Amino acid sequence: MLTEEKRVLTDIFKKNSEFKNILTKLTIDKALDENEKAYALTCALLFIKEYANDRKYKSYAEIAYFIILKYSIKTLDYKPLYDFSTIFGFYPISNSILKNSLLNDNNLDNFFTSIELQKFQKETDINKYYIETYEQHKERNSFLYDDANEKGFLAPTSYGKSSVIIDYLKTLQNNSKIVIIVPTKSLLMQTYRMIRDANLDYKILIHEEMYSIETKFIAVFTQERALRLLKRKKGVFFDVLIIDEAHNILKKVKSGDNRSLLLTRLLKLNKILNQNQKVAYLSPLINEIQNIKINDNQVIHSHIIEFNIKIPEIYEYKINNTVVKHNKYFINKLNTGFEIGRNNSFIEYLINNSGSKNFLYYNSPKVIEKLAIELSKSIEKSINLNDRIVETINNLKEEVHSSFYGVDLLKHGIVYLHGKLPDLIKEYLETKFKELPELKYIIANSVILEGINLPIDTLFILNTYGLHGKELTNLIGRVNRLNDIFKNGNNLHKLLPNVHFINNEFDNKSNTNMFSKILELRSRAFEDKIENPTLEKYDINKEKTDPKVINKLVNDEEFLITPPADEFGELKQYLIENGINLFYSDTDKLTKLLLKKLNSSALKNSEWEKIKILDKIFKIFIEDYVNEDKFIIDFEFARLEQQVARDFYERYIENRKCGYANKNYSLS
């Protein structure tokens, strides 16, 4: 939202009592009298007029839509919503209104409109289709027929990104070696199934070891697997790279997460191998596509869907047990919401406001499990478990452990997920949550943020650590996906997904004031944070990190995309690629020392084979270096100098092998 828009809207809300009264009633779903109905629609028309006069004021169009959407759903008078959606190109809404006979008149205009809407019909499968918005239809076609070497498709969550990927693949008749880069292994199988079901004439790879001199394939890889294929198989390169969740390129390099570096490394390395590479970037979170450029010579065409036809209903459960509802367009530090009730506890509030499929967001894996157990105490076990639930329980007992926490929770209709669960177990539980209506709650962290499609109709946010405007918008976009809204019957109320921020003291006191995060939702667009130092627009002066560290990282990246001249260069590249060099202050010194050690006879005798893995790591990477001042710079890694630390992690590894039983497994 532009600053001028915010100022004008704040002034209107503050100074016009009649408008404030109407907006309050619409927000909290109070009935309007006939005069108020007329006034509300008049206000919507005035906002539309202001937008028509200057298209940069997009928030005015959104507010007009909010007023009309709330009015029509509340009063069941769908004529204003039909007129608005037809004029603005929100054709799925127009089609739903006509298909479900929600208008009182069936005139000839409506008949011809229904025929015209078929031009925006998109087939997804045999006898399955959906209607696109005008903007969605225009930008999808523009993207597909854009012959630029690099282009981006930027659209809100649930706006047919999967369909765009399939359509794009069908246009690539002359490109044989294609890779779709997904950020995590959780997304890999979902994307693989999507490509498989499209029945394209390609061999599909999901691991670099599956490659066997094929000249035509579609690889669904993480960035790590794609890099390994290029490094290990000489002469192999990709004709086309499709970067899913491309906003990851912008992210900061953190300990344990260097995906942004891996993405830019992949793009640079493949460009060296294939100067004619084509790259397609897809993301719901990039504001300006030029911000992901690696160098100034790049030209990236942008195809953007600006308007989102879903508007969240935002509730906040406060720490004093009161409940308020917010209007995202008028919220500010003075307008802190409209009080609508009280509850005795956040668990009671959560259960009372649950839908059919509920997503509870919490950042910490440790707390996710505790929260699942706490919630289960207030939900009775199902006495008559159906065959599909029993089968799921038996499978988990057999494949994980009979005492796995998740087994008992299924009887309460609860599933929990986090990154520390094995990928196969996560994928299995995700599938069962989709299939089984008895599974009503899913509790998870950011594993859900990376594009997993689940049937969620209500969102509860219990922790906002690490979430800002972009991440919150993406999370909210997971609720009521468009294909679920327009599937069958009148589900237009789902265009107003329920989102509940729950202030709580469940684990600590950091979750007791989420209002500042809710404030961020007032904006309709968010600036890109360019935190990857290998990007062209990265500004080192904005970072608190030591410039020497940044420069070393950039130099290392440049070194990685050049062929190694000798054994020294090969080992140095290996250390950088695997992040081992980050534990030390001097990569060249480390490489020399390791070369000497790796060529020694001490690592080749029979006794070496008997040593435990943590002790091997100690002898190779730590033993001779701990007394060298400031050479090992990672404290956590240096702790492996101590035998007690190595013994602890050996036991931890063994316990992980034993299964995820509550008697053996703890995240603490």
XYZ file of C-alpha atoms in Angstrom:
668
model
C 0.000 0.000 0.000
C 1.370 3.385 -1.003
C 2.066 5.945 1.732
C -0.493 8.306 0.192
C -3.124 5.542 0.200
C -2.446 4.804 3.879
C -2.748 8.480 4.813
C -6.013 8.971 2.898
C -7.600 5.801 4.277
C -6.574 6.621 7.840
C -8.083 10.125 7.495
C -11.350 8.779 6.060
C -11.688 6.178 8.797
C -10.885 8.730 11.507
C -12.997 11.658 10.283
C -16.004 10.026 8.601
C -18.068 8.373 11.341
C -20.632 6.940 8.920
C -17.940 5.238 6.832
C -16.262 3.954 10.000
C -19.578 2.514 11.169
C -20.164 0.725 7.848
C -16.640 -0.719 7.734
C -16.902 -1.862 11.348
C -20.164 -3.688 10.657
C -18.807 -5.293 7.495
C -15.641 -6.371 9.297
C -17.388 -7.995 12.258
C -20.345 -9.296 10.217
C -23.118 -7.179 11.725
C -26.296 -6.659 9.698
C -26.704 -3.465 7.652
C -30.005 -1.604 7.297
C -31.188 -0.522 3.854
C -29.590 2.935 4.053
C -26.284 1.426 5.187
C -26.351 -1.048 2.304
C -26.773 1.758 -0.198
C -24.028 3.799 1.485
C -21.608 0.858 1.476
C -22.082 0.262 -2.264
C -21.729 3.984 -2.967
C -18.396 4.009 -1.108
C -17.247 1.021 -3.183
C -18.121 2.892 -6.397
C -16.142 5.942 -5.249
C -13.067 3.796 -4.567
C -13.442 2.199 -8.018
C -13.628 5.656 -9.571
C -10.418 6.745 -7.805
C -8.641 3.628 -9.039
C -9.919 4.202 -12.585
C -8.497 7.740 -12.482
C -5.056 6.501 -11.446
C -4.219 2.766 -11.670
C -1.303 3.055 -9.265
C -3.815 3.212 -6.390
C -4.423 -0.538 -6.420
C -5.447 -0.622 -2.751
C -8.539 1.438 -3.616
C -9.669 -1.295 -6.021
C -9.004 -3.925 -3.325
C -11.064 -2.016 -0.737
C -13.942 -1.670 -3.197
C -13.754 -5.424 -3.770
C -13.655 -6.107 -0.012
C -16.782 -3.996 0.572
C -18.707 -5.645 -2.275
C -17.557 -9.178 -1.388
C -18.547 -8.811 2.264
C -21.836 -7.133 1.311
C -22.835 -9.866 -1.157
C -21.938 -12.779 1.093
C -23.659 -11.187 4.100
C -26.863 -10.104 2.304
C -26.980 -12.894 -0.330
C -27.399 -10.140 -2.917
C -24.800 -11.274 -5.463
C -25.594 -8.740 -8.196
C -22.942 -6.175 -7.065
C -20.302 -8.922 -6.769
C -21.259 -10.305 -10.195
C -20.989 -6.869 -11.818
C -17.662 -6.103 -10.141
C -16.073 -9.465 -10.927
C -17.220 -9.342 -14.558
C -15.859 -5.819 -15.091
C -12.577 -6.436 -13.222
C -11.933 -9.816 -14.795
C -12.453 -11.892 -11.642
C -14.113 -14.445 -13.898
C -14.061 -17.473 -11.555
C -16.428 -15.506 -9.290
C -18.690 -14.496 -12.186
C -18.801 -18.106 -13.355
C -19.572 -19.427 -9.871
C -22.450 -16.960 -9.446
C -23.966 -17.967 -12.785
C -23.327 -21.698 -12.344
C -24.985 -21.731 -8.923
C -27.928 -19.515 -10.047
C -27.226 -16.852 -7.428
C -28.770 -13.991 -9.421
C -32.482 -13.263 -9.221
C -32.723 -12.484 -12.935
C -31.700 -14.759 -15.802
C -31.508 -12.196 -18.573
C -29.884 -12.492 -21.975
C -26.775 -10.559 -20.867
C -25.986 -13.226 -18.297
C -26.376 -15.937 -20.922
C -23.908 -14.264 -23.271
C -21.514 -13.586 -20.388
C -21.485 -17.286 -19.503
C -20.528 -18.072 -23.111
C -17.751 -15.466 -23.082
C -16.368 -16.896 -19.842
C -15.610 -20.173 -21.597
C -12.739 -18.382 -23.362
C -11.017 -18.282 -19.972
C -11.574 -21.953 -19.273
C -8.365 -23.863 -18.493
C -8.393 -27.639 -18.787
C -6.402 -29.450 -16.100
C -7.350 -33.043 -16.865
C -9.921 -35.050 -18.785
C -13.314 -33.443 -18.060
C -11.711 -31.180 -15.433
C -11.242 -27.450 -15.837
C -11.218 -24.148 -14.035
C -11.925 -20.560 -15.051
C -8.999 -18.148 -14.904
C -9.130 -14.500 -13.958
C -8.502 -12.121 -16.855
C -5.114 -11.199 -15.380
C -4.209 -14.856 -14.783
C -5.152 -15.792 -18.357
C -3.267 -12.863 -19.885
C -0.071 -13.282 -17.860
C 0.030 -17.067 -18.240
C -0.205 -16.831 -22.019
C 2.255 -13.945 -22.084
C 4.713 -16.015 -20.050
C 4.297 -19.158 -22.167
C 4.862 -17.415 -25.488
C 7.641 -15.129 -24.308
C 10.770 -16.326 -26.116
C 13.192 -14.580 -23.727
C 16.030 -16.684 -22.358
C 15.096 -15.645 -18.814
C 11.610 -14.851 -17.554
C 9.656 -14.852 -14.323
C 6.055 -15.747 -13.425
C 5.135 -13.960 -10.188
C 1.714 -14.806 -8.801
C -0.003 -15.148 -5.412
C -0.043 -18.554 -3.758
C -2.599 -20.961 -5.319
C -2.764 -19.117 -8.676
C -2.050 -22.129 -10.863
C 1.750 -22.260 -10.689
C 1.714 -26.051 -11.182
C -0.427 -25.675 -14.278
C 1.967 -23.051 -15.651
C 4.924 -25.430 -15.220
C 3.142 -28.203 -17.139
C 2.062 -25.812 -19.904
C 5.586 -24.436 -20.156
C 7.061 -27.940 -20.438
C 4.714 -28.644 -23.342
C 6.152 -25.664 -25.231
C 9.750 -26.923 -24.899
C 9.754 -29.294 -27.845
C 13.328 -28.543 -28.927
C 14.835 -28.585 -25.445
C 15.878 -32.036 -24.333
C 17.509 -31.650 -20.925
C 15.199 -29.888 -18.471
C 15.528 -29.494 -14.714
C 12.909 -28.282 -12.247
C 14.630 -27.022 -9.112
C 12.619 -27.408 -5.908
C 14.033 -26.045 -2.635
C 13.469 -29.099 -0.441
C 13.103 -32.852 -0.626
C 9.557 -32.455 0.756
C 8.518 -30.740 -2.474
C 10.436 -33.126 -4.695
C 7.959 -36.016 -4.668
C 4.944 -33.717 -4.994
C 6.474 -32.159 -8.121
C 7.530 -35.560 -9.452
C 3.950 -36.857 -9.213
C 2.675 -33.739 -10.971
C 5.099 -34.272 -13.906
C 4.413 -38.011 -14.031
C 0.637 -37.510 -14.174
C 1.013 -35.038 -17.056
C 2.130 -37.949 -19.308
C 4.896 -36.020 -21.033
C 7.231 -37.876 -23.355
C 10.291 -37.583 -21.119
C 12.191 -39.782 -18.743
C 11.816 -38.323 -15.249
C 14.813 -38.220 -12.895
C 14.580 -37.461 -9.171
C 18.184 -38.222 -8.225
C 21.476 -37.518 -9.996
C 22.389 -41.224 -9.772
C 19.433 -42.007 -12.061
C 21.166 -40.248 -14.973
C 22.584 -42.664 -17.552
C 23.710 -40.761 -20.684
C 20.109 -39.758 -21.505
C 19.800 -37.021 -24.130
C 16.214 -36.200 -23.178
C 14.895 -35.962 -19.632
C 13.035 -33.889 -17.063
C 14.917 -33.849 -13.773
C 13.087 -32.876 -10.600
C 16.021 -31.992 -8.359
C 16.973 -29.981 -5.345
C 19.736 -27.470 -6.071
C 22.231 -29.844 -4.396
C 21.371 -32.756 -6.700
C 21.506 -30.582 -9.812
C 24.982 -29.332 -8.889
C 26.233 -32.850 -8.203
C 25.106 -34.001 -11.646
C 26.924 -31.125 -13.380
C 30.071 -31.724 -11.328
C 30.226 -35.504 -11.603
C 29.118 -36.103 -15.185
C 31.403 -34.381 -17.671
C 29.684 -32.892 -20.705
C 26.256 -32.748 -19.028
C 24.341 -29.473 -18.851
C 20.717 -28.326 -18.748
C 18.926 -26.690 -21.681
C 16.197 -25.287 -19.428
C 16.102 -24.571 -15.697
C 12.745 -23.987 -13.988
C 13.380 -22.455 -10.566
C 10.420 -23.089 -8.252
C 10.107 -20.892 -5.136
C 12.680 -18.609 -6.788
C 12.576 -16.078 -3.932
C 15.023 -18.382 -2.143
C 17.738 -16.815 -4.336
C 17.395 -13.611 -2.324
C 17.923 -15.157 1.101
C 20.746 -14.688 3.561
C 23.413 -17.361 3.818
C 23.045 -18.912 7.272
C 24.652 -21.762 9.123
C 22.997 -24.916 7.849
C 21.164 -23.129 5.034
C 23.093 -21.952 1.987
C 20.395 -22.649 -0.613
C 20.622 -19.146 -2.052
C 24.318 -19.637 -2.799
C 23.662 -23.050 -4.297
C 21.031 -21.609 -6.625
C 23.249 -18.835 -7.953
C 26.146 -21.296 -8.206
C 23.979 -23.648 -10.263
C 22.870 -20.865 -12.608
C 26.428 -19.617 -13.132
C 27.925 -23.078 -13.633
C 25.258 -24.182 -16.099
C 25.663 -20.888 -17.988
C 29.369 -21.663 -18.452
C 28.479 -25.112 -19.782
C 25.583 -23.861 -21.928
C 25.592 -20.229 -23.039
C 22.065 -20.652 -24.489
C 20.410 -21.827 -21.281
C 16.800 -20.811 -20.665
C 15.659 -20.021 -17.123
C 12.108 -19.660 -15.804
C 11.627 -18.272 -12.286
C 8.377 -18.913 -10.394
C 7.515 -17.293 -7.080
C 4.686 -15.787 -5.020
C 7.128 -13.622 -3.036
C 9.361 -11.695 -5.448
C 8.320 -8.078 -5.839
C 10.793 -7.022 -8.564
C 12.260 -9.735 -10.787
C 15.400 -7.695 -11.580
C 16.481 -8.080 -7.940
C 17.468 -11.703 -8.550
C 19.956 -10.861 -11.322
C 23.448 -12.289 -10.799
C 25.075 -9.803 -13.145
C 24.173 -6.629 -14.976
C 24.135 -8.337 -18.383
C 21.064 -10.388 -17.561
C 17.687 -9.473 -19.039
C 14.771 -11.081 -17.185
C 11.243 -10.539 -18.489
C 8.558 -10.280 -15.826
C 4.963 -11.589 -15.891
C 3.044 -10.546 -12.764
C -0.431 -11.205 -11.375
C -1.131 -8.166 -9.217
C -4.566 -8.863 -7.707
C -5.475 -11.599 -5.255
C -9.186 -12.432 -5.112
C -8.866 -13.845 -1.584
C -9.000 -11.418 1.363
C -8.252 -12.894 4.816
C -10.526 -12.463 7.820
C -7.979 -11.650 10.528
C -8.704 -12.532 14.159
C -6.455 -12.023 17.157
C -6.725 -13.884 20.458
C -5.029 -11.670 23.021
C -3.108 -12.748 26.083
C -5.910 -11.352 28.321
C -8.366 -13.829 26.669
C -10.209 -11.207 24.598
C -10.747 -11.708 20.869
C -10.559 -8.896 18.326
C -11.082 -8.814 14.587
C -8.966 -6.662 12.269
C -9.570 -5.006 8.932
C -6.265 -5.245 7.036
C -6.894 -2.012 5.097
C -7.517 0.216 8.097
C -5.453 -1.331 10.855
C -2.883 0.982 12.467
C -1.397 1.714 15.884
C -4.547 3.577 16.902
C -7.091 1.232 15.313
C -6.139 -1.988 17.104
C -9.181 -4.033 16.127
C -12.819 -4.572 17.108
C -13.476 -6.678 20.216
C -15.876 -9.538 19.453
C -15.670 -11.907 22.431
C -13.695 -13.802 25.061
C -12.459 -17.344 25.686
C -11.041 -19.036 28.755
C -7.890 -20.335 27.085
C -6.202 -20.378 23.715
C -6.872 -24.119 23.365
C -10.573 -23.530 23.954
C -10.522 -20.673 21.428
C -8.717 -22.839 18.899
C -11.187 -25.717 19.183
C -14.238 -23.404 19.124
C -13.036 -21.754 15.908
C -11.788 -24.824 14.084
C -12.856 -25.636 10.547
C -12.843 -28.977 8.750
C -9.091 -28.846 8.042
C -6.961 -26.723 10.350
C -3.320 -25.706 10.120
C -1.575 -24.720 13.372
C 1.704 -22.928 12.692
C 4.554 -22.986 15.192
C 8.222 -22.449 14.385
C 9.951 -24.801 16.841
C 9.945 -28.591 16.169
C 10.247 -29.248 19.888
C 7.172 -27.135 20.681
C 5.187 -28.574 17.754
C 5.199 -31.973 19.455
C 4.307 -30.478 22.854
C 1.483 -28.466 21.273
C 0.091 -31.545 19.525
C 0.013 -33.438 22.820
C -1.549 -30.482 24.671
C -4.276 -30.121 22.020
C -5.029 -33.851 22.140
C -5.920 -33.544 25.845
C -8.953 -31.455 24.877
C -10.103 -33.663 21.985
C -11.591 -37.048 22.760
C -10.205 -40.102 21.015
C -12.417 -41.515 18.313
C -13.855 -44.762 19.692
C -14.866 -46.163 16.318
C -11.793 -45.806 14.146
C -12.522 -46.541 10.496
C -10.443 -48.962 8.463
C -8.347 -46.245 6.795
C -7.280 -44.707 10.111
C -6.490 -48.163 11.518
C -4.414 -48.938 8.424
C -2.506 -45.652 8.813
C -1.812 -46.366 12.480
C -0.593 -49.884 11.743
C 1.689 -48.642 8.965
C 3.295 -46.071 11.265
C 3.763 -48.648 14.011
C 5.459 -50.985 11.575
C 7.585 -48.469 9.663
C 8.488 -46.057 12.495
C 7.871 -47.456 15.969
C 4.927 -48.700 18.012
C 5.572 -45.891 20.531
C 5.866 -43.073 17.971
C 4.031 -40.029 19.352
C 2.153 -39.547 16.094
C 0.354 -42.891 16.328
C -1.765 -41.971 19.347
C -2.361 -38.433 18.071
C -4.028 -39.788 14.921
C -6.792 -41.137 17.145
C -7.505 -37.513 18.136
C -7.504 -36.357 14.506
C -4.090 -34.663 14.856
C -1.011 -34.821 12.594
C 2.255 -33.004 13.259
C 5.126 -32.309 10.857
C 8.527 -30.682 11.078
C 11.900 -30.861 9.377
C 13.340 -33.398 11.811
C 10.864 -36.090 10.752
C 12.109 -38.379 7.954
C 10.922 -37.247 4.520
C 9.025 -40.463 3.813
C 7.071 -40.151 7.054
C 6.263 -36.490 6.319
C 5.046 -37.317 2.819
C 2.941 -40.201 4.118
C 1.293 -38.053 6.803
C 0.677 -35.208 4.330
C -1.080 -37.653 2.005
C -3.224 -39.045 4.804
C -4.175 -35.554 5.983
C -5.415 -34.815 2.454
C -7.317 -38.078 2.108
C -8.903 -38.647 5.523
C -11.599 -36.225 6.788
C -11.095 -37.642 10.302
C -7.672 -35.942 10.404
C -8.738 -32.419 11.288
C -5.565 -30.738 12.592
C -2.079 -30.456 11.159
C 0.595 -28.783 13.296
C 3.742 -27.765 11.449
C 6.461 -25.180 10.857
C 8.102 -23.882 7.681
C 8.017 -27.279 5.971
C 4.530 -26.189 4.867
C 5.719 -22.804 3.564
C 7.705 -24.352 0.718
C 4.783 -25.043 -1.585
C 3.171 -28.193 -0.150
C -0.507 -28.207 -1.216
C -2.868 -29.227 1.563
C -6.653 -28.746 1.944
C -6.608 -26.091 4.689
C -9.662 -23.963 5.510
C -8.553 -22.383 8.812
C -5.138 -21.114 9.898
C -3.951 -20.618 13.484
C -0.640 -18.795 13.917
C 0.793 -19.410 17.382
C 4.308 -18.144 16.792
C 5.562 -15.418 14.430
C 9.320 -15.785 14.881
C 10.982 -15.315 11.503
C 7.699 -14.388 9.797
C 7.307 -10.958 8.205
C 4.892 -9.519 5.681
C 5.970 -11.709 2.757
C 6.148 -14.936 4.730
C 2.820 -14.257 6.459
C 1.145 -13.517 3.128
C 2.518 -16.756 1.688
C 1.373 -18.713 4.734
C -2.122 -17.206 4.565
C -2.238 -18.014 0.846
C -2.220 -21.728 1.754
C -5.755 -21.389 3.166
C -8.653 -22.133 0.789
C -6.788 -22.682 -2.460
C -8.668 -21.418 -5.512
C -9.270 -24.874 -6.997
C -11.052 -25.842 -3.741
C -13.173 -22.673 -3.695
C -14.491 -23.069 -7.230
C -14.777 -26.841 -7.318
C -18.449 -27.587 -6.602
C -21.343 -25.548 -5.222
C -21.357 -22.039 -3.796
C -18.154 -21.641 -1.779
C -17.705 -17.903 -2.287
C -17.431 -17.412 1.481
C -14.071 -19.204 1.211
C -12.726 -16.133 -0.590
C -12.557 -14.775 2.982
C -10.245 -17.364 4.628
C -10.160 -17.418 8.427
C -6.762 -16.554 9.923
C -6.287 -16.528 13.704
C -3.267 -15.034 15.447
C -3.095 -16.581 18.925
C -1.005 -14.754 21.509
C 0.088 -17.328 24.075
C 2.582 -18.257 26.762
C 2.648 -21.920 25.862
C 6.414 -22.193 25.532
C 7.728 -18.752 26.423
C 6.649 -15.119 26.504
C 7.825 -14.210 22.998
C 4.395 -14.982 21.514
C 2.377 -12.551 23.616
C 2.195 -9.579 21.222
C 1.607 -10.419 17.577
C -0.068 -7.127 16.708
C 3.095 -5.689 15.153
C 3.170 -8.635 12.734
C -0.519 -8.189 11.895
C 0.234 -4.540 11.081
C 2.577 -5.681 8.313
C -0.339 -7.262 6.444
C -1.681 -3.811 5.623
C 0.788 -3.560 2.755
C -0.176 -5.178 -0.548
C 3.430 -5.470 -1.757
C 6.680 -5.962 0.109
C 10.168 -4.873 -0.862
C 12.642 -7.616 -1.697
C 15.408 -8.078 0.866
C 18.518 -8.786 -1.199
C 20.670 -10.708 1.286
C 22.564 -13.020 -1.082
C 26.015 -11.432 -1.641
C 26.415 -13.057 -5.065
C 23.502 -11.059 -6.513
C 24.180 -7.979 -8.629
C 22.053 -5.628 -6.483
C 23.443 -6.776 -3.137
C 24.579 -3.815 -1.033
C 27.375 -4.755 1.352
C 26.932 -1.457 3.227
C 23.493 -2.561 4.460
C 24.868 -5.680 6.109
C 26.256 -6.039 9.619
C 28.470 -8.933 8.523
C 32.224 -8.332 8.337
C 33.038 -7.253 4.730
C 36.040 -9.606 4.768
C 33.703 -12.543 5.354
C 31.433 -11.444 2.498
C 34.337 -10.925 0.100
C 35.768 -14.343 0.983
C 32.405 -15.944 0.304
C 32.081 -14.211 -3.083
C 35.640 -15.177 -4.049
C 34.980 -18.777 -3.067
C 31.905 -18.842 -5.295
C 33.918 -17.579 -8.258
C 36.577 -20.233 -7.579
C 33.944 -22.982 -7.585
C 32.837 -22.379 -11.165
C 36.351 -22.728 -12.604
C 37.772 -26.194 -13.451
C 40.298 -27.319 -10.776
C 43.902 -27.290 -12.033
C 45.221 -29.998 -9.693
C 44.540 -32.130 -6.620
C 44.793 -29.070 -4.383
C 42.129 -27.205 -6.371
C 39.875 -30.252 -6.461
C 39.988 -30.723 -2.681
C 39.535 -27.003 -2.031
C 36.418 -26.978 -4.201
C 35.076 -30.005 -2.350
C 35.593 -28.283 1.018
C 33.798 -25.135 -0.149
C 30.946 -27.011 -1.843
C 30.190 -28.911 1.348
C 30.600 -25.910 3.675
C 33.492 -27.529 5.584
C 35.697 -24.487 5.020
C 33.249 -22.356 7.039
C 34.561 -23.977 10.222
C 38.055 -22.565 9.582
C 39.651 -19.149 9.095
C 41.898 -20.086 6.143
C 40.668 -22.403 3.355
C 44.024 -22.672 1.575
C 45.819 -23.628 4.793
C 43.118 -26.198 5.580
C 43.410 -27.717 2.102
C 47.187 -28.137 2.410
C 46.935 -29.716 5.861
C 44.185 -32.104 4.779
C 46.034 -33.172 1.636
C 49.022 -34.120 3.743
C 46.848 -35.986 6.236
C 44.745 -37.793 3.610
C 47.888 -39.089 1.906
C 49.394 -40.396 5.142
C 49.518 -44.083 5.985
C 47.655 -43.506 9.265
C 44.331 -43.445 7.408
C 45.025 -46.585 5.425
C 45.758 -49.227 8.084
C 43.329 -51.815 9.439
C 42.908 -50.003 12.776
C 41.374 -47.007 11.009
C 38.382 -49.076 9.901
C 37.503 -49.878 13.515
C 37.300 -46.268 14.668
C 33.835 -44.719 15.190
C 32.679 -42.064 12.726
C 32.878 -39.126 15.193
C 36.398 -40.134 16.173
C 37.378 -40.237 12.492
C 36.041 -36.705 12.058
C 38.056 -35.609 15.082
C 41.299 -37.133 13.823
C 41.006 -35.692 10.316
C 39.510 -32.269 10.953
C 40.327 -31.287 14.557
C 43.061 -33.211 16.366
C 46.135 -31.389 15.060
C 44.523 -27.952 14.710
C 42.962 -27.120 18.090
C 46.097 -25.456 19.419
C 46.489 -23.200 16.381
C 45.161 -19.793 17.389
C 41.825 -18.891 15.729
C 42.170 -21.492 12.983
C 38.995 -23.396 13.929
C 36.421 -20.601 14.215
C 33.207 -22.587 14.750
C 32.739 -23.226 18.470
C 30.085 -25.934 18.037
C 32.359 -27.862 15.679
C 35.393 -27.387 17.947
C 33.469 -29.048 20.811
C 34.149 -32.377 19.096
C 37.649 -32.083 20.545
C 36.087 -33.425 23.755
C 35.544 -37.178 23.973
C 32.323 -36.643 25.931
C 30.884 -34.567 23.064
C 31.784 -37.219 20.496
C 30.230 -39.930 22.656
C 27.032 -37.881 23.004
C 26.622 -37.501 19.231
C 27.419 -41.151 18.628
C 24.558 -42.062 20.978
C 22.327 -39.482 19.257
C 22.979 -41.071 15.855
C 22.253 -44.547 17.220
C 19.012 -43.336 18.858
C 17.876 -41.838 15.547
C 18.320 -45.261 13.984
C 16.126 -46.822 16.678
C 13.016 -44.961 15.534
C 10.903 -42.048 16.689
C 9.587 -43.648 19.848
C 8.722 -41.426 22.781
C 10.995 -43.492 25.006
C 14.002 -43.066 22.706
C 13.482 -39.821 20.825
C 13.591 -36.297 22.122
C 14.252 -33.002 20.399
C 15.455 -31.324 23.565
